[in-house]
Amino acid sequence: MTELATTGTDLSRLRELNSLSIVRALRQHPPSTVTELSQRTGLSRPAVDVIAQGLVTDGWASVLEPGASSAVGRPARRYQFRADAGHVLGVDVGAHKILALLADLDGDIVHTVRHSVSPDAGPEERLAELDSVIDACVSEAGKSFGDIWAVTVAVTGAVDAAGQTSFFTPLPGWQQVNLASHLGARFTCPILVENDCKLAALAERWKGAARDADDIVYLLGGMRNGAGLIIDGVLRRGFGGAAGEIGALKQVRWLDAPAHLQNCAGVPSTVSPDDAAAWVFNAARDGNRAARAAVNRYVKDLAVGAAALVLTLDPQVVVFGGGFSRSADLVLDPLRKELERLCIRMPEVRASTLGADSVALGALKLSLNEVDDRLFSAGLSAPVAPRRQ
Amino acid sequence: MTELATTGTDLSRLRELNSLSIVRALRQHPPSTVTELSQRTGLSRPAVDVIAQGLVTDGWASVLEPGASSAVGRPARRYQFRADAGHVLGVDVGAHKILALLADLDGDIVHTVRHSVSPDAGPEERLAELDSVIDACVSEAGKSFGDIWAVTVAVTGAVDAAGQTSFFTPLPGWQQVNLASHLGARFTCPILVENDCKLAALAERWKGAARDADDIVYLLGGMRNGAGLIIDGVLRRGFGGAAGEIGALKQVRWLDAPAHLQNCAGVPSTVSPDDAAAWVFNAARDGNRAARAAVNRYVKDLAVGAAALVLTLDPQVVVFGGGFSRSADLVLDPLRKELERLCIRMPEVRASTLGADSVALGALKLSLNEVDDRLFSAGLSAPVAPRRQ
């Protein structure tokens, strides 16, 4: 069986795989000694020692020398993943606001910039505002564009294979906007564009209400309803990027649902249409009968579309997010009752814990996933922002 | 870097992985020479030679010696995967029939047995018929129960984690039936139970209308409608086994759809309710106006539930199968028109190419998948029927 001996190429690949497993073992843990890394990876202590020193040289890891004061016996040096070796951006381009989050490779947010924008703003105005938010976020954090390893932009509307909202978007004039090419003029790193509901779903699984679940239906409840789907732990886009668009089917009543709140009797004329729903939820909480009836009608319609998703996918968890999730206390119980009535297996129904920032957080997470995919598939060189192919 | 040298355990594992890659390289191809296997796997010719001889000894492969007549120069011996090293069963327990298929490890069917059963048959009668179909299928093929490596039984209704149709099934008294325990008294190999629509979807991707697709919505069209979902190439069961049950939502009208055919004016009183739909499809094909209108109403209702699935999942392909797919010539075009109207991205719509046998074929495929999962995860020993854990 001598013919099974590994070749030189095999050994070089083995060395790279071992480096990757040390990076992984560092990344998910607090600073670690060579002994700890050896236990975690199954590699010998001397091998870990050599590899870890190489990772420090390359810039993937830093060394924590044992402090003299903490010395008991002979304390070992510890290695730490350098989360600041690179940074990623997550940006939410909404109807009313643009929000950018800058994070290190651990996903810890180091800077946030939020600008208001008019829902009527045309594409040039919204793109200019996007540029200004990104400029502010990167420069105020003391970074340059070359320090950014991935950018994900969240938009409203299904995102097609070209990264455009060619099917439909409520943002005026936005269907023709090519964000990847617009931002590509400034960034050399990969630029992703994704639907807001899908990214909110990703965020709720990452840091929100569904961290323990692999099968998740995320409902975005607001003046527009939307959905994001995670199946077997993976965000699903569909074949053409249009998964989760059940709201377009009038029979499932999502188009009617918010109108019950906007058209509720008793909303003062001084309350703007945008604020009417909030007024109704508050009035319902105070016992106003018309408002309670409006909320019930809203939930009944919301539940039909939700039931279509639940019956199709049979998820473990339904997360109720979006603007209306601030009133989850009024929505969750009647929503559960309706789903019990309509579905054959009842999922858990939970409120979003991330609120309005979930979309930008999900964008950040998609950027981190992109970095990981490259990091752990393409092999390991010194840390540097990846270039688009 | 000497510390990176592989240990004895590593080498033994490497040898096993190399054996597995040779088995895989044999399994998906016609009889192959050592040179071909070497090219296919990247292993050296002498290594392949040693491993292939071991696989012959173990019973995984057979040798084809070059025939003297075909000798040009010095022809090489070829190795062949022994597809008859084991067999699997796929069984469809339907309302009207029980169908069993026996296949070798290549999925080639070696025997088929089909018995009629009354839709009113109680669980004891149906189980007795199932036993008799399985007995006949195994013994007529000259096999014994110990030769069977996996059994999958298809049933109507969502299958829960325990392998039972506890949510709902139209088979009388069947909700309490525990097929795994019933068949477990006779077989020692793994026994799987799965929903008929899900298995039909699997079959259409394996050998039917959607061999080229990874994102598939399978519609079972008949006196009951159902759906099976394949997403990113994997059959999806949902968290509790109840994925695809959109038909339970009355707003998407699948409960109403078949009634348009059954209640069509002009169906002769001599035609039984079970045969009414076939009569209507035939009459529509002959130009009967009432029948054409009934088919149109059927398709309009079918399309609402289909649109709910398409809008939720955004599949590449919708396959129309089930009993009514014999009349796909009347259904597909109007179904496409309705979906164009209701959906935001249009999938391809195709007719099933497997017809009524798709469910049993899908059961066979699930049995083969089960064998593969064990074969290629647990490591390779001599071929023997696996035992349930």
Coordinates of N, CA, C and O in Angstrom, one line a residue, chain B residues 192-336:
Chain B
L192 N -38.3 3.4 6.0 CA -38.7 4.8 6.0 C -40.1 4.9 5.5 O -40.6 4.1 4.8
V193 N -40.8 5.9 6.1 CA -42.2 6.2 5.7 C -42.2 7.6 5.2 O -41.6 8.5 5.9
E194 N -42.8 7.9 4.1 CA -42.8 9.3 3.6 C -44.1 9.6 2.8 O -44.8 8.6 2.3
N195 N -44.4 10.8 2.7 CA -45.6 11.3 2.1 C -45.6 11.1 0.5 O -44.5 11.3 -0.1
D196 N -46.7 10.7 -0.1 CA -46.7 10.3 -1.5 C -46.2 11.5 -2.4 O -45.5 11.3 -3.4
C197 N -46.7 12.7 -2.2 CA -46.4 13.8 -3.1 C -44.9 14.1 -3.0 O -44.3 14.4 -4.0
K198 N -44.4 14.1 -1.8 CA -42.9 14.3 -1.6 C -42.1 13.3 -2.4 O -41.1 13.7 -3.1
L199 N -42.5 12.1 -2.4 CA -41.8 11.0 -3.1 C -41.9 11.2 -4.6 O -41.0 10.9 -5.3
A200 N -43.1 11.6 -5.0 CA -43.3 11.8 -6.4 C -42.4 12.9 -6.9 O -41.8 12.8 -8.0
A201 N -42.2 13.9 -6.1 CA -41.3 15.0 -6.5 C -39.9 14.5 -6.7 O -39.2 14.8 -7.6
L202 N -39.5 13.7 -5.7 CA -38.2 13.1 -5.8 C -38.0 12.3 -7.1 O -36.9 12.3 -7.7
A203 N -39.0 11.5 -7.4 CA -39.0 10.7 -8.6 C -38.8 11.5 -9.9 O -38.1 11.2 -10.8
E204 N -39.6 12.6 -9.9 CA -39.6 13.5 -11.1 C -38.2 14.1 -11.3 O -37.7 14.3 -12.4
R205 N -37.5 14.4 -10.2 CA -36.1 14.9 -10.3 C -35.1 13.8 -10.7 O -34.1 14.0 -11.4
W206 N -35.4 12.6 -10.3 CA -34.5 11.4 -10.5 C -34.6 10.9 -11.9 O -33.6 10.8 -12.6
K207 N -35.8 10.7 -12.4 CA -36.0 10.0 -13.7 C -37.1 10.7 -14.5 O -37.5 10.1 -15.5
G208 N -37.7 11.8 -14.1 CA -38.8 12.3 -14.7 C -38.7 13.6 -15.4 O -37.7 13.9 -16.1
A209 N -39.6 14.5 -15.2 CA -39.7 15.8 -15.9 C -38.8 16.9 -15.4 O -38.7 17.9 -16.1
A210 N -38.1 16.7 -14.3 CA -37.3 17.8 -13.7 C -35.9 17.3 -13.4 O -35.3 17.8 -12.4
R211 N -35.4 16.5 -14.3 CA -34.0 16.0 -14.0 C -32.9 17.1 -14.0 O -31.9 16.9 -13.4
D212 N -33.2 18.2 -14.7 CA -32.2 19.3 -14.8 C -32.4 20.3 -13.8 O -31.7 21.3 -13.8
A213 N -33.3 20.2 -12.9 CA -33.7 21.3 -12.0 C -33.4 21.0 -10.5 O -33.4 19.8 -10.1
D214 N -33.0 22.0 -9.7 CA -32.8 21.9 -8.3 C -33.9 22.5 -7.5 O -34.0 22.2 -6.3
D215 N -34.7 23.3 -8.1 CA -35.8 24.0 -7.3 C -37.1 23.7 -8.0 O -37.4 24.2 -9.1
I216 N -37.9 22.7 -7.4 CA -39.0 22.1 -8.0 C -40.2 22.2 -7.1 O -40.1 21.8 -6.0
V217 N -41.3 22.6 -7.7 CA -42.6 22.4 -7.0 C -43.4 21.3 -7.8 O -43.6 21.5 -9.0
Y218 N -43.6 20.2 -7.1 CA -44.4 19.1 -7.8 C -45.9 19.2 -7.3 O -46.1 19.3 -6.1
L219 N -46.8 19.3 -8.3 CA -48.2 19.3 -8.0 C -48.8 18.0 -8.3 O -48.7 17.5 -9.4
L220 N -49.4 17.4 -7.3 CA -50.2 16.2 -7.5 C -51.6 16.6 -7.8 O -52.3 17.1 -6.9
G221 N -52.0 16.4 -9.1 CA -53.4 16.8 -9.5 C -54.3 15.6 -9.6 O -54.0 14.6 -10.3
G222 N -55.4 15.6 -8.8 CA -56.3 14.4 -8.8 C -57.5 14.8 -8.0 O -57.7 16.0 -7.8
M223 N -58.3 13.8 -7.6 CA -59.4 14.1 -6.8 C -59.0 14.8 -5.4 O -59.8 15.4 -4.8
R224 N -57.8 14.6 -5.0 CA -57.1 15.4 -4.0 C -55.9 16.0 -4.6 O -55.2 15.4 -5.4
N225 N -55.6 17.3 -4.2 CA -54.4 17.9 -4.7 C -53.4 17.8 -3.6 O -53.7 17.8 -2.4
G226 N -52.1 17.8 -4.0 CA -51.0 17.8 -3.0 C -49.8 18.4 -3.7 O -49.8 18.7 -4.9
A227 N -48.7 18.6 -2.9 CA -47.5 19.2 -3.4 C -46.3 18.5 -2.7 O -46.3 18.2 -1.5
G228 N -45.2 18.5 -3.4 CA -43.9 18.1 -2.9 C -42.9 19.1 -3.4 O -42.9 19.6 -4.5
L229 N -42.0 19.5 -2.5 CA -41.0 20.6 -2.7 C -39.6 20.1 -2.7 O -39.2 19.5 -1.7
I230 N -38.9 20.4 -3.7 CA -37.4 20.2 -3.7 C -36.7 21.6 -3.8 O -37.1 22.4 -4.7
I231 N -35.9 21.9 -2.9 CA -35.2 23.2 -2.8 C -33.7 23.0 -2.8 O -33.3 22.2 -1.9
D232 N -33.0 23.6 -3.7 CA -31.5 23.4 -3.8 C -31.2 21.9 -3.8 O -30.3 21.5 -3.2
G233 N -32.0 21.2 -4.6 CA -31.7 19.8 -4.9 C -32.1 18.8 -3.8 O -31.9 17.6 -3.9
V234 N -32.7 19.3 -2.7 CA -33.0 18.5 -1.5 C -34.5 18.5 -1.3 O -35.1 19.5 -1.3
L235 N -35.1 17.3 -1.1 CA -36.5 17.2 -0.8 C -36.7 17.8 0.6 O -36.0 17.4 1.6
R236 N -37.7 18.7 0.7 CA -37.9 19.3 2.0 C -39.2 18.8 2.7 O -40.2 18.7 2.1
R237 N -39.0 18.4 4.0 CA -40.1 17.8 4.7 C -40.7 18.8 5.6 O -41.8 18.6 6.1
G238 N -40.0 19.9 5.9 CA -40.5 20.9 6.9 C -40.0 20.4 8.3 O -39.5 19.3 8.4
F239 N -40.2 21.2 9.3 CA -39.7 20.9 10.6 C -40.4 19.7 11.2 O -39.8 18.9 11.9
G240 N -41.7 19.6 10.9 CA -42.5 18.5 11.5 C -43.0 17.5 10.4 O -43.9 16.7 10.7
G241 N -42.5 17.6 9.2 CA -43.0 16.7 8.2 C -44.2 17.2 7.4 O -44.6 16.5 6.5
A242 N -44.6 18.4 7.7 CA -45.9 18.9 7.0 C -45.7 19.9 6.0 O -46.6 20.7 5.7
A243 N -44.5 20.0 5.3 CA -44.3 20.9 4.2 C -45.2 20.5 3.0 O -45.4 19.4 2.8
G244 N -45.6 21.5 2.3 CA -46.3 21.3 1.0 C -47.8 21.1 1.2 O -48.5 20.9 0.3
E245 N -48.3 21.3 2.5 CA -49.7 21.1 2.7 C -50.6 22.4 2.5 O -51.6 22.6 3.2
I246 N -50.2 23.2 1.5 CA -50.9 24.4 1.2 C -52.4 24.2 0.9 O -53.3 25.0 1.2
G247 N -52.7 23.0 0.5 CA -54.1 22.6 0.1 C -55.1 22.8 1.3 O -56.3 22.9 1.1
A248 N -54.6 22.7 2.5 CA -55.4 22.8 3.7 C -56.0 24.3 3.9 O -56.9 24.5 4.6
L249 N -55.4 25.2 3.2 CA -55.9 26.6 3.3 C -57.0 26.9 2.3 O -56.8 27.0 1.1
K250 N -58.2 27.1 2.8 CA -59.4 27.1 1.9 C -59.3 28.3 0.9 O -59.7 28.2 -0.2
Q251 N -58.6 29.4 1.3 CA -58.5 30.6 0.4 C -57.7 30.2 -0.9 O -57.9 31.0 -1.8
V252 N -56.9 29.2 -0.9 CA -56.2 28.9 -2.2 C -56.9 27.9 -3.0 O -56.4 27.5 -4.1
R253 N -58.1 27.5 -2.6 CA -59.1 26.8 -3.4 C -58.8 25.4 -3.9 O -59.6 24.9 -4.8
W254 N -57.8 24.8 -3.4 CA -57.6 23.4 -3.9 C -58.7 22.5 -3.4 O -58.9 21.4 -4.1
L255 N -59.4 22.8 -2.3 CA -60.5 21.9 -1.9 C -61.6 22.0 -2.8 O -62.4 21.0 -3.0
D256 N -61.8 23.2 -3.5 CA -62.9 23.3 -4.5 C -62.6 22.8 -5.8 O -63.5 22.4 -6.6
A257 N -61.3 22.8 -6.2 CA -60.9 22.6 -7.6 C -61.5 21.3 -8.2 O -62.2 21.4 -9.3
P258 N -61.3 20.1 -7.6 CA -61.8 18.9 -8.3 C -63.3 18.8 -8.5 O -63.8 18.2 -9.4
A259 N -64.0 19.5 -7.6 CA -65.5 19.5 -7.6 C -66.0 20.0 -8.9 O -67.1 19.6 -9.4
H260 N -65.3 21.0 -9.6 CA -65.8 21.5 -10.8 C -65.9 20.3 -11.9 O -66.7 20.4 -12.8
L261 N -65.0 19.4 -11.8 CA -65.0 18.2 -12.7 C -66.1 17.3 -12.3 O -66.9 16.8 -13.1
Q262 N -66.2 16.9 -11.0 CA -67.2 15.9 -10.6 C -68.6 16.4 -10.8 O -69.5 15.6 -11.0
N263 N -68.8 17.7 -10.6 CA -70.2 18.3 -10.7 C -70.5 18.8 -12.1 O -71.5 19.5 -12.3
C264 N -69.7 18.5 -13.1 CA -69.9 19.1 -14.4 C -71.2 18.5 -15.0 O -71.6 17.4 -14.9
A265 N -72.0 19.5 -15.6 CA -73.3 19.1 -16.2 C -73.0 18.1 -17.4 O -72.0 18.3 -18.1
G266 N -73.9 17.1 -17.5 CA -73.8 16.2 -18.7 C -73.0 14.9 -18.4 O -72.9 14.1 -19.3
V267 N -72.4 14.8 -17.2 CA -71.7 13.5 -17.0 C -72.8 12.4 -16.9 O -73.7 12.5 -16.0
P268 N -72.8 11.4 -17.7 CA -73.8 10.3 -17.7 C -73.9 9.7 -16.3 O -72.9 9.5 -15.6
S269 N -75.1 9.3 -15.9 CA -75.3 8.7 -14.6 C -74.6 7.4 -14.5 O -74.4 6.9 -13.4
T270 N -74.3 6.8 -15.6 CA -73.6 5.5 -15.6 C -72.1 5.6 -15.2 O -71.4 4.6 -14.9
V271 N -71.6 6.8 -15.2 CA -70.2 7.1 -14.9 C -70.0 7.2 -13.4 O -70.7 8.0 -12.8
S272 N -69.1 6.4 -12.8 CA -69.0 6.5 -11.4 C -68.3 7.8 -11.0 O -67.6 8.4 -11.8
P273 N -68.5 8.3 -9.7 CA -67.8 9.5 -9.3 C -66.3 9.5 -9.5 O -65.7 10.5 -9.9
D274 N -65.7 8.3 -9.3 CA -64.2 8.2 -9.5 C -63.8 8.4 -10.9 O -62.7 8.9 -11.2
D275 N -64.7 8.1 -11.9 CA -64.4 8.2 -13.3 C -64.9 9.5 -13.9 O -64.7 9.8 -15.1
A276 N -65.7 10.3 -13.1 CA -66.3 11.5 -13.7 C -65.2 12.5 -14.3 O -65.4 13.0 -15.4
A277 N -64.1 12.7 -13.6 CA -63.1 13.6 -14.0 C -62.6 13.2 -15.4 O -62.4 14.0 -16.3
A278 N -62.3 11.9 -15.5 CA -61.7 11.4 -16.8 C -62.7 11.6 -17.9 O -62.4 12.0 -19.0
W279 N -64.0 11.4 -17.6 CA -65.1 11.7 -18.6 C -65.1 13.1 -19.0 O -65.1 13.4 -20.2
V280 N -65.0 14.0 -18.1 CA -65.0 15.5 -18.4 C -63.8 15.9 -19.2 O -63.9 16.6 -20.2
F281 N -62.6 15.4 -18.8 CA -61.4 15.7 -19.6 C -61.6 15.2 -21.1 O -61.3 16.0 -22.0
N282 N -62.1 14.0 -21.3 CA -62.3 13.5 -22.6 C -63.3 14.3 -23.4 O -63.1 14.6 -24.5
A283 N -64.4 14.7 -22.7 CA -65.5 15.5 -23.3 C -64.9 16.8 -23.7 O -65.2 17.4 -24.8
A284 N -64.1 17.4 -22.9 CA -63.5 18.7 -23.2 C -62.6 18.6 -24.4 O -62.6 19.5 -25.2
R285 N -61.9 17.5 -24.5 CA -61.0 17.3 -25.6 C -61.8 17.2 -26.9 O -61.4 17.6 -28.0
D286 N -63.1 16.7 -26.8 CA -64.0 16.5 -27.9 C -64.8 17.8 -28.2 O -65.6 17.8 -29.1
G287 N -64.5 18.8 -27.4 CA -65.2 20.1 -27.7 C -66.5 20.4 -26.9 O -67.1 21.4 -27.1
N288 N -66.9 19.5 -26.0 CA -68.0 19.7 -25.2 C -67.9 21.0 -24.4 O -66.9 21.2 -23.6
R289 N -68.9 21.9 -24.5 CA -68.7 23.3 -23.9 C -68.8 23.2 -22.4 O -68.0 23.9 -21.7
A290 N -69.7 22.5 -21.9 CA -69.8 22.4 -20.4 C -68.5 21.8 -19.8 O -68.0 22.2 -18.8
A291 N -68.0 20.8 -20.5 CA -66.8 20.1 -20.0 C -65.6 21.1 -20.1 O -64.8 21.2 -19.2
R292 N -65.5 21.9 -21.2 CA -64.4 22.8 -21.3 C -64.5 23.9 -20.2 O -63.5 24.3 -19.6
A293 N -65.7 24.3 -19.9 CA -65.9 25.3 -18.8 C -65.5 24.7 -17.5 O -64.8 25.4 -16.7
A294 N -65.8 23.5 -17.3 CA -65.5 22.8 -16.0 C -64.0 22.7 -15.9 O -63.4 22.9 -14.8
V295 N -63.3 22.3 -16.9 CA -61.8 22.2 -16.9 C -61.2 23.6 -16.6 O -60.3 23.7 -15.8
N296 N -61.8 24.6 -17.2 CA -61.2 26.0 -17.0 C -61.4 26.4 -15.5 O -60.5 27.0 -14.9
R297 N -62.6 26.1 -15.0 CA -62.8 26.4 -13.6 C -61.9 25.6 -12.7 O -61.3 26.1 -11.7
Y298 N -61.7 24.3 -13.0 CA -60.7 23.5 -12.3 C -59.3 24.1 -12.3 O -58.7 24.3 -11.3
V299 N -58.9 24.5 -13.5 CA -57.5 25.0 -13.6 C -57.4 26.4 -12.9 O -56.4 26.7 -12.2
K300 N -58.4 27.2 -12.9 CA -58.4 28.5 -12.2 C -58.2 28.3 -10.7 O -57.4 29.0 -10.1
D301 N -58.9 27.3 -10.2 CA -58.7 27.1 -8.7 C -57.4 26.4 -8.4 O -56.7 26.8 -7.5
L302 N -57.0 25.4 -9.3 CA -55.7 24.8 -9.1 C -54.6 25.8 -9.1 O -53.6 25.8 -8.3
A303 N -54.7 26.8 -10.0 CA -53.7 27.8 -10.1 C -53.5 28.7 -8.9 O -52.4 29.2 -8.6
V304 N -54.5 28.9 -8.1 CA -54.4 29.8 -6.9 C -53.4 29.1 -5.9 O -52.5 29.7 -5.4
G305 N -53.7 27.8 -5.6 CA -52.8 27.1 -4.7 C -51.4 27.0 -5.3 O -50.3 27.1 -4.6
A306 N -51.3 26.7 -6.6 CA -50.0 26.6 -7.3 C -49.3 28.0 -7.2 O -48.1 28.0 -6.9
A307 N -50.0 29.1 -7.4 CA -49.4 30.4 -7.3 C -48.9 30.7 -5.9 O -47.8 31.3 -5.7
A308 N -49.6 30.2 -4.9 CA -49.1 30.4 -3.5 C -47.8 29.7 -3.3 O -46.9 30.2 -2.7
L309 N -47.6 28.5 -3.8 CA -46.4 27.8 -3.8 C -45.3 28.5 -4.6 O -44.1 28.6 -4.1
V310 N -45.6 28.9 -5.8 CA -44.6 29.6 -6.6 C -44.2 30.9 -6.0 O -43.0 31.2 -6.0
L311 N -45.1 31.7 -5.5 CA -44.7 33.0 -4.9 C -43.9 32.8 -3.7 O -43.0 33.6 -3.4
T312 N -44.2 31.7 -2.9 CA -43.4 31.5 -1.7 C -42.0 31.0 -2.0 O -41.0 31.5 -1.4
L313 N -41.9 30.1 -3.0 CA -40.6 29.4 -3.2 C -39.8 29.8 -4.5 O -38.6 29.6 -4.5
D314 N -40.5 30.4 -5.4 CA -39.8 30.9 -6.7 C -39.0 29.7 -7.3 O -37.8 29.8 -7.4
P315 N -39.7 28.6 -7.7 CA -39.0 27.5 -8.2 C -38.6 27.7 -9.7 O -39.1 28.6 -10.3
Q316 N -37.7 26.8 -10.1 CA -37.4 26.8 -11.6 C -38.5 26.2 -12.4 O -38.8 26.6 -13.4
V317 N -39.0 25.1 -11.8 CA -39.9 24.2 -12.5 C -41.1 23.8 -11.7 O -41.0 23.5 -10.5
V318 N -42.3 23.9 -12.3 CA -43.5 23.3 -11.7 C -43.8 22.1 -12.5 O -44.0 22.1 -13.7
V319 N -43.9 20.9 -11.8 CA -44.3 19.7 -12.5 C -45.7 19.3 -12.1 O -46.1 19.2 -11.0
F320 N -46.5 19.1 -13.2 CA -47.9 18.7 -12.9 C -48.1 17.2 -13.1 O -47.9 16.7 -14.2
G321 N -48.3 16.5 -11.9 CA -48.3 15.1 -11.9 C -49.7 14.6 -11.4 O -50.6 15.4 -11.3
G322 N -49.7 13.4 -10.9 CA -50.9 12.8 -10.4 C -51.8 12.3 -11.5 O -51.5 12.4 -12.7
G323 N -53.0 11.7 -11.1 CA -53.9 11.1 -12.0 C -54.3 12.0 -13.2 O -54.4 11.6 -14.3
F324 N -54.5 13.3 -12.8 CA -55.0 14.3 -13.9 C -53.9 14.6 -14.9 O -54.2 15.3 -15.9
S325 N -52.7 14.2 -14.6 CA -51.6 14.6 -15.6 C -51.8 13.9 -16.9 O -51.1 14.2 -17.9
R326 N -52.6 12.8 -16.9 CA -52.9 12.2 -18.2 C -53.6 13.2 -19.1 O -53.6 13.1 -20.3
S327 N -54.2 14.3 -18.5 CA -54.9 15.3 -19.3 C -54.1 16.6 -19.3 O -54.6 17.7 -19.4
A328 N -52.8 16.5 -19.1 CA -51.9 17.6 -19.1 C -52.1 18.5 -20.3 O -51.9 19.7 -20.3
D329 N -52.4 17.9 -21.5 CA -52.6 18.6 -22.7 C -53.7 19.7 -22.6 O -53.6 20.7 -23.2
L330 N -54.7 19.5 -21.7 CA -55.7 20.4 -21.5 C -55.4 21.4 -20.3 O -56.1 22.4 -20.2
V331 N -54.5 21.0 -19.5 CA -54.3 21.8 -18.2 C -53.1 22.7 -18.3 O -53.2 23.9 -17.8
L332 N -52.0 22.3 -19.0 CA -50.8 23.1 -18.9 C -50.9 24.5 -19.4 O -50.4 25.5 -18.7
D333 N -51.5 24.7 -20.6 CA -51.5 26.1 -21.1 C -52.4 27.0 -20.3 O -51.9 28.1 -19.9
P334 N -53.6 26.6 -20.0 CA -54.4 27.6 -19.1 C -53.7 27.7 -17.7 O -53.8 28.8 -17.1
L335 N -53.0 26.7 -17.2 CA -52.3 26.8 -15.9 C -51.2 27.9 -16.0 O -51.0 28.7 -15.2
R336 N -50.5 27.8 -17.2 CA -49.4 28.8 -17.4 C -50.0 30.2 -17.4 O -49.4 31.1 -16.8

